[in-house]
Amino acid sequence: MMLTRHLRRALSDLAPRQDPVANRTLKLLERKKVTTLDIGILKRKQKPITMVTAYDYPSAVHVDLAGFDVLLIGDSVGMVELGMDTTIPVTLDDIIYHSKAVCRGAKRPLLVADMPFDSCEGHRFEALKNAQRLLKEGGVDCVKIEGGVERAETIKTLVDGGIAVMGHVGLRPQAISVLGGFRAQGRTAKQAEQIIEDALAVQKAGAFAVVVECVPSVVAKALTEILDIPTIGIGSGQHTSGQVLVFHDLLGMLQHPHHAQHVPKFCKKYADVGERIRQGLEAYREDVEHARFPNDDYSPYKMSKDEQAKLAALVDTKYAKQADEAEEVFVSEVSKVY
């Protein structure tokens, strides 16, 4: 709240000048907190739901100010920020850690955290305890669970326990061992029927919305028409109640070959932030190497001439011999190596 308060105060100073960016941002700051009820209302009003996946405080601040409805702290953090090849190694503690950071930066979006791989196994009340940790320690509003019919009982347990749940059908990254990799799902009528049955089971269990990942557009369209709850598409065409993409992917942030292998082909790149970051870092490195930074403009802390004279005398009388001895030791050690 402190960040929001400071931003509102700073931007209000600009408002009288009719600054369009300041006015637009002020409007966003005044928006009320998004709830699961709001998400349902957006579907009924046929207004597309906007959702993005992010994992840290700076990203959350950007998402907040951009006016998104939903922010997901996804287990994709393993691949995007931790350099893993899949989401499987991500732990509940990882999600809690990143959720805490996101919650400090984003106040208005509905905050959803992934239940990572193995956090829904065992007795269904174990899943309830894990979800409770995400809300109590992570600070999120609700959780997302991958799976359909086989997860319905778990979802119902969480909802009965007072925790809102978003479902996830179609491609389920936590199940790639069974699915044979990151592959599109629902390409046959039989497969599509199973996805529909999964989504209906999730809805019946009490989920307030469901992510539909990597299915043909026609399947996503059928799901959206059949279900009462909103569908959030990712790689599933335009006929869903809303869309979600990963922050780093849509902004073109990561240029490293490792990450390039995992950027999905359905993701539109809205900016080339990664290239700008690389250029900035290279410019800084070159300035340091050529003694162009820092110059006087970036050396703001001064000492009076009198104090400078005192310091020079102190160095000459007290530290000169010590510096000479250190130099002799350094030269001796270097000569041994070279």
Coordinates of C-alpha atoms in Angstrom, one line a residue:
M1 CA 0.0 0.0 0.0
M2 CA 2.9 2.3 0.7
L3 CA 4.0 2.0 -3.0
T4 CA 0.5 2.8 -4.2
R5 CA 0.3 5.8 -1.9
H6 CA 3.6 7.2 -3.0
L7 CA 2.7 6.7 -6.7
R8 CA -0.6 8.4 -6.3
R9 CA 1.0 11.4 -4.6
A10 CA 3.7 11.7 -7.2
L11 CA 1.3 11.3 -10.1
S12 CA -1.2 13.7 -8.7
D13 CA 1.4 16.4 -9.0
L14 CA 1.4 15.8 -12.7
A15 CA -2.3 15.6 -13.2
P16 CA -3.0 19.4 -13.2
R17 CA -0.8 19.6 -16.3
Q18 CA -3.2 17.1 -18.0
D19 CA -0.4 14.6 -18.5
P20 CA -2.1 11.7 -20.3
V21 CA 0.1 9.0 -18.9
A22 CA -0.2 10.3 -15.3
N23 CA -4.0 10.6 -15.6
R24 CA -4.3 7.0 -17.0
T25 CA -2.2 5.6 -14.3
L26 CA -4.1 7.5 -11.6
K27 CA -7.3 5.9 -12.9
L28 CA -5.7 2.4 -12.6
L29 CA -4.5 3.2 -9.0
E30 CA -8.1 4.0 -8.1
R31 CA -9.5 0.7 -9.3
K32 CA -10.8 -1.6 -6.7
K33 CA -9.3 -5.0 -5.9
V34 CA -10.3 -7.7 -8.5
T35 CA -12.1 -10.7 -7.0
T36 CA -13.3 -14.1 -8.3
L37 CA -16.8 -12.6 -8.5
D38 CA -15.5 -9.9 -10.8
I39 CA -14.0 -12.6 -13.1
G40 CA -17.4 -14.3 -13.4
I41 CA -19.1 -10.9 -14.1
L42 CA -16.6 -10.2 -16.9
K43 CA -17.6 -13.4 -18.7
R44 CA -21.3 -12.6 -18.3
K45 CA -20.6 -9.1 -19.8
Q46 CA -18.5 -10.7 -22.5
K47 CA -15.6 -8.5 -21.6
P48 CA -12.3 -10.3 -22.2
I49 CA -10.3 -11.2 -19.1
T50 CA -6.7 -10.1 -19.1
M51 CA -4.2 -12.3 -17.3
V52 CA -0.4 -12.5 -17.1
T53 CA 2.1 -14.7 -15.4
A54 CA 4.9 -13.0 -13.4
Y55 CA 7.2 -14.0 -10.5
D56 CA 8.8 -11.0 -8.7
Y57 CA 8.3 -7.6 -7.3
P58 CA 9.4 -5.4 -10.2
S59 CA 7.3 -7.4 -12.7
A60 CA 4.3 -7.3 -10.4
V61 CA 4.5 -3.5 -10.2
H62 CA 4.5 -3.3 -14.0
V63 CA 1.5 -5.7 -14.2
D64 CA -0.4 -3.7 -11.6
L65 CA 0.1 -0.4 -13.4
A66 CA -0.7 -1.9 -16.7
G67 CA -4.2 -2.7 -15.4
F68 CA -4.4 -6.5 -15.7
D69 CA -7.3 -8.4 -14.1
V70 CA -5.4 -11.5 -13.0
L71 CA -1.8 -12.2 -12.1
L72 CA -0.6 -15.8 -11.9
I73 CA 2.5 -16.8 -10.0
G74 CA 3.1 -19.9 -12.1
D75 CA 5.3 -22.9 -11.6
S76 CA 6.7 -21.9 -15.0
V77 CA 9.1 -19.8 -12.7
G78 CA 11.2 -22.9 -12.8
M79 CA 11.8 -22.6 -16.5
V80 CA 11.7 -18.8 -16.9
E81 CA 13.6 -17.6 -13.8
L82 CA 15.4 -20.7 -12.4
G83 CA 16.8 -22.2 -15.6
M84 CA 15.0 -25.6 -15.3
D85 CA 13.9 -27.6 -18.2
T86 CA 10.4 -28.4 -16.9
T87 CA 8.1 -27.3 -14.1
I88 CA 8.5 -30.6 -12.2
P89 CA 11.3 -29.6 -9.8
V90 CA 9.5 -26.5 -8.6
T91 CA 8.5 -26.8 -4.9
L92 CA 5.8 -25.3 -2.8
D93 CA 8.3 -23.2 -1.0
D94 CA 9.5 -21.8 -4.3
I95 CA 6.0 -20.7 -5.2
I96 CA 5.5 -19.2 -1.7
Y97 CA 8.8 -17.3 -2.0
H98 CA 7.8 -15.8 -5.3
S99 CA 4.2 -15.1 -4.2
K100 CA 5.4 -13.0 -1.4
A101 CA 7.4 -10.8 -3.7
V102 CA 4.5 -10.5 -6.2
C103 CA 2.0 -9.6 -3.5
R104 CA 4.2 -6.7 -2.4
G105 CA 4.1 -5.2 -5.9
A106 CA 0.6 -5.9 -7.1
K107 CA -2.5 -4.8 -5.1
R108 CA -5.4 -4.7 -7.6
P109 CA -5.2 -7.9 -9.8
L110 CA -6.6 -11.2 -8.5
L111 CA -3.5 -13.1 -7.4
V112 CA -3.4 -16.8 -8.3
A113 CA -0.6 -19.2 -7.3
D114 CA 0.1 -22.5 -8.9
M115 CA -0.1 -25.7 -6.8
P116 CA 3.2 -27.2 -8.0
F117 CA 3.9 -30.8 -8.9
D118 CA 3.3 -33.3 -6.0
S119 CA 1.5 -30.7 -3.8
C120 CA -1.9 -32.3 -4.5
E121 CA -0.8 -35.9 -3.9
G122 CA -1.7 -38.1 -1.0
H123 CA -4.9 -37.4 1.0
R124 CA -6.9 -34.5 -0.3
F125 CA -6.5 -32.7 3.0
E126 CA -2.7 -32.6 2.3
A127 CA -3.6 -30.5 -0.7
L128 CA -5.8 -28.3 1.5
K129 CA -2.9 -27.7 3.9
N130 CA -0.6 -26.8 1.0
A131 CA -3.1 -24.4 -0.4
Q132 CA -3.6 -22.8 3.0
R133 CA 0.1 -22.1 3.1
L134 CA 0.0 -20.4 -0.3
L135 CA -2.7 -18.0 1.1
K136 CA -1.4 -17.6 4.6
E137 CA 2.4 -17.4 3.8
G138 CA 2.4 -16.4 0.1
G139 CA -0.5 -13.9 0.4
V140 CA -2.3 -14.9 -2.7
D141 CA -6.1 -14.8 -3.2
C142 CA -6.5 -18.3 -4.7
V143 CA -4.8 -21.2 -6.3
K144 CA -4.6 -23.0 -9.6
I145 CA -4.7 -26.8 -10.0
E146 CA -3.8 -28.8 -13.1
G147 CA -6.1 -31.7 -14.0
G148 CA -9.7 -32.6 -14.6
V149 CA -11.8 -35.5 -13.4
E150 CA -9.0 -36.9 -11.3
R151 CA -8.6 -33.6 -9.4
A152 CA -12.3 -32.9 -8.9
E153 CA -12.4 -34.3 -5.4
T154 CA -9.3 -32.3 -4.4
I155 CA -10.7 -29.1 -5.9
K156 CA -14.0 -29.6 -4.0
T157 CA -12.1 -30.1 -0.7
L158 CA -10.3 -26.8 -1.2
V159 CA -13.4 -24.9 -2.2
D160 CA -15.3 -26.4 0.8
G161 CA -12.3 -25.3 2.9
G162 CA -12.8 -21.7 1.8
I163 CA -10.1 -21.5 -0.9
A164 CA -11.0 -20.4 -4.4
V165 CA -9.6 -22.6 -7.2
M166 CA -8.8 -22.0 -10.9
G167 CA -8.7 -25.2 -12.9
H168 CA -6.3 -26.1 -15.8
V169 CA -7.1 -28.5 -18.6
G170 CA -5.7 -29.3 -22.0
L171 CA -1.9 -29.3 -22.0
R172 CA -0.8 -29.8 -18.4
P173 CA 2.9 -29.2 -18.0
Q174 CA 3.1 -31.2 -14.8
A175 CA 1.9 -34.2 -16.7
I176 CA 4.5 -34.1 -19.6
S177 CA 5.8 -37.5 -18.5
V178 CA 2.4 -39.0 -19.5
L179 CA 1.7 -36.7 -22.4
G180 CA 5.1 -37.2 -24.0
G181 CA 6.3 -33.6 -23.8
F182 CA 4.9 -30.2 -24.4
R183 CA 2.4 -31.2 -27.0
A184 CA -0.9 -29.7 -28.1
Q185 CA -3.9 -31.6 -26.8
G186 CA -7.5 -32.3 -28.1
R187 CA -6.7 -32.8 -31.7
T188 CA -9.1 -35.6 -32.1
A189 CA -12.8 -35.6 -31.2
K190 CA -12.2 -38.2 -28.6
Q191 CA -9.4 -36.2 -27.0
A192 CA -11.5 -33.1 -27.1
E193 CA -14.4 -34.9 -25.4
Q194 CA -12.1 -35.9 -22.5
I195 CA -11.0 -32.2 -22.2
I196 CA -14.6 -31.1 -22.1
E197 CA -15.4 -33.8 -19.4
D198 CA -12.3 -32.6 -17.4
A199 CA -13.5 -29.0 -17.6
L200 CA -17.0 -29.9 -16.5
A201 CA -15.7 -31.9 -13.6
V202 CA -13.6 -29.0 -12.5
Q203 CA -16.6 -26.6 -12.8
K204 CA -18.8 -29.0 -10.8
A205 CA -16.2 -29.2 -8.1
G206 CA -16.5 -25.5 -7.6
A207 CA -13.7 -23.9 -9.6
F208 CA -14.4 -20.3 -10.5
A209 CA -12.5 -20.4 -13.8
V210 CA -10.3 -22.7 -15.9
V211 CA -7.2 -22.3 -17.9
V212 CA -7.3 -24.0 -21.3
E213 CA -3.8 -24.6 -22.7
C214 CA -2.7 -25.6 -26.2
V215 CA -5.9 -27.0 -27.7
P216 CA -7.4 -26.2 -31.1
S217 CA -9.4 -23.0 -31.2
V218 CA -12.6 -25.0 -32.1
V219 CA -12.2 -27.0 -28.9
A220 CA -11.7 -23.9 -26.8
K221 CA -14.7 -22.3 -28.4
A222 CA -16.9 -25.3 -27.5
L223 CA -15.6 -25.3 -23.9
T224 CA -16.4 -21.6 -23.5
E225 CA -19.9 -22.2 -24.8
I226 CA -20.5 -25.3 -22.7
L227 CA -19.1 -24.0 -19.4
D228 CA -20.7 -21.5 -17.1
I229 CA -17.3 -20.4 -15.6
P230 CA -14.8 -18.3 -17.6
T231 CA -12.1 -20.0 -19.7
I232 CA -8.6 -18.4 -19.9
G233 CA -6.8 -19.4 -23.0
I234 CA -3.1 -19.9 -23.7
G235 CA -2.2 -21.1 -27.1
S236 CA -5.9 -22.0 -27.7
G237 CA -7.1 -19.3 -30.1
Q238 CA -9.4 -16.3 -29.5
H239 CA -12.7 -18.0 -28.5
T240 CA -12.1 -18.0 -24.8
S241 CA -13.2 -15.7 -22.0
G242 CA -9.7 -14.3 -21.5
Q243 CA -6.0 -14.8 -22.4
V244 CA -2.8 -15.4 -20.4
L245 CA 0.8 -15.1 -21.4
V246 CA 4.1 -15.2 -19.5
F247 CA 5.5 -11.7 -18.7
H248 CA 9.0 -12.5 -20.0
D249 CA 7.8 -14.1 -23.2
L250 CA 5.4 -11.4 -24.3
L251 CA 8.1 -8.7 -23.6
G252 CA 10.9 -10.6 -25.4
M253 CA 13.0 -10.3 -22.2
L254 CA 15.2 -13.4 -22.5
Q255 CA 17.7 -13.9 -25.3
H256 CA 19.6 -16.8 -23.9
P257 CA 19.5 -19.9 -26.1
H258 CA 18.3 -22.1 -23.2
H259 CA 15.2 -20.0 -22.8
A260 CA 14.7 -19.5 -26.6
Q261 CA 14.1 -23.3 -26.8
H262 CA 11.1 -22.9 -24.5
V263 CA 9.4 -19.7 -25.8
P264 CA 6.1 -21.1 -27.2
K265 CA 5.3 -20.4 -30.9
F266 CA 1.8 -19.1 -29.9
C267 CA 3.3 -16.2 -27.9
K268 CA 3.2 -12.8 -29.6
K269 CA 6.2 -10.6 -28.7
Y270 CA 4.9 -7.2 -27.8
A271 CA 8.4 -5.7 -27.1
D272 CA 12.0 -6.5 -27.4
V273 CA 13.1 -5.7 -23.9
G274 CA 15.8 -8.4 -23.8
E275 CA 17.7 -6.7 -26.6
R276 CA 17.5 -3.3 -24.9
I277 CA 18.8 -4.9 -21.7
R278 CA 21.7 -6.4 -23.5
Q279 CA 22.6 -3.1 -25.2
G280 CA 22.4 -1.3 -21.9
L281 CA 24.6 -3.8 -20.1
E282 CA 27.2 -3.7 -22.9
A283 CA 27.2 0.1 -22.9
Y284 CA 27.9 0.1 -19.2
R285 CA 30.7 -2.5 -19.4
E286 CA 32.3 -0.5 -22.2
D287 CA 32.1 2.8 -20.3
V288 CA 33.8 1.2 -17.3
E289 CA 36.5 -0.4 -19.4
H290 CA 37.3 2.9 -21.1
A291 CA 37.1 5.0 -17.9
R292 CA 34.1 6.9 -19.1
F293 CA 32.0 6.0 -16.1
P294 CA 31.7 7.4 -13.5
N295 CA 32.5 10.9 -14.6
D296 CA 32.0 14.0 -12.5
D297 CA 28.3 14.0 -13.3
Y298 CA 27.9 10.7 -11.4
S299 CA 30.3 11.5 -8.5
P300 CA 28.1 13.7 -6.4
Y301 CA 29.7 13.4 -3.0
K302 CA 32.3 16.1 -2.4
M303 CA 35.0 17.0 0.2
S304 CA 36.2 20.5 0.9
K305 CA 39.7 21.5 -0.1
D306 CA 40.7 21.8 3.5
E307 CA 39.6 18.3 4.2
Q308 CA 41.3 17.0 1.1
A309 CA 44.6 18.5 2.2
K310 CA 44.2 16.8 5.6
L311 CA 43.5 13.5 4.0
A312 CA 46.5 13.8 1.7
A313 CA 48.8 14.5 4.6
L314 CA 47.3 11.6 6.6
V315 CA 47.9 9.2 3.7
D316 CA 51.5 10.4 3.2
T317 CA 52.4 10.1 6.9
K318 CA 50.4 7.1 8.0
Y319 CA 49.7 4.8 5.1
A320 CA 52.4 5.4 2.4
K321 CA 54.8 2.8 3.8
Q322 CA 52.0 0.3 4.1
A323 CA 51.0 0.8 0.5
D324 CA 54.6 0.4 -0.7
E325 CA 54.9 -2.9 1.2
A326 CA 51.6 -4.2 -0.3
E327 CA 52.9 -3.3 -3.8
E328 CA 56.1 -5.2 -3.2
V329 CA 54.2 -8.3 -2.1
F330 CA 51.9 -8.1 -5.1
V331 CA 54.8 -7.8 -7.6
S332 CA 56.5 -10.7 -5.9
E333 CA 53.5 -13.0 -6.1
V334 CA 52.8 -12.0 -9.7
S335 CA 56.4 -12.8 -10.8
K336 CA 56.0 -16.3 -9.4
V337 CA 53.0 -16.9 -11.7
Y338 CA 54.3 -15.2 -14.8

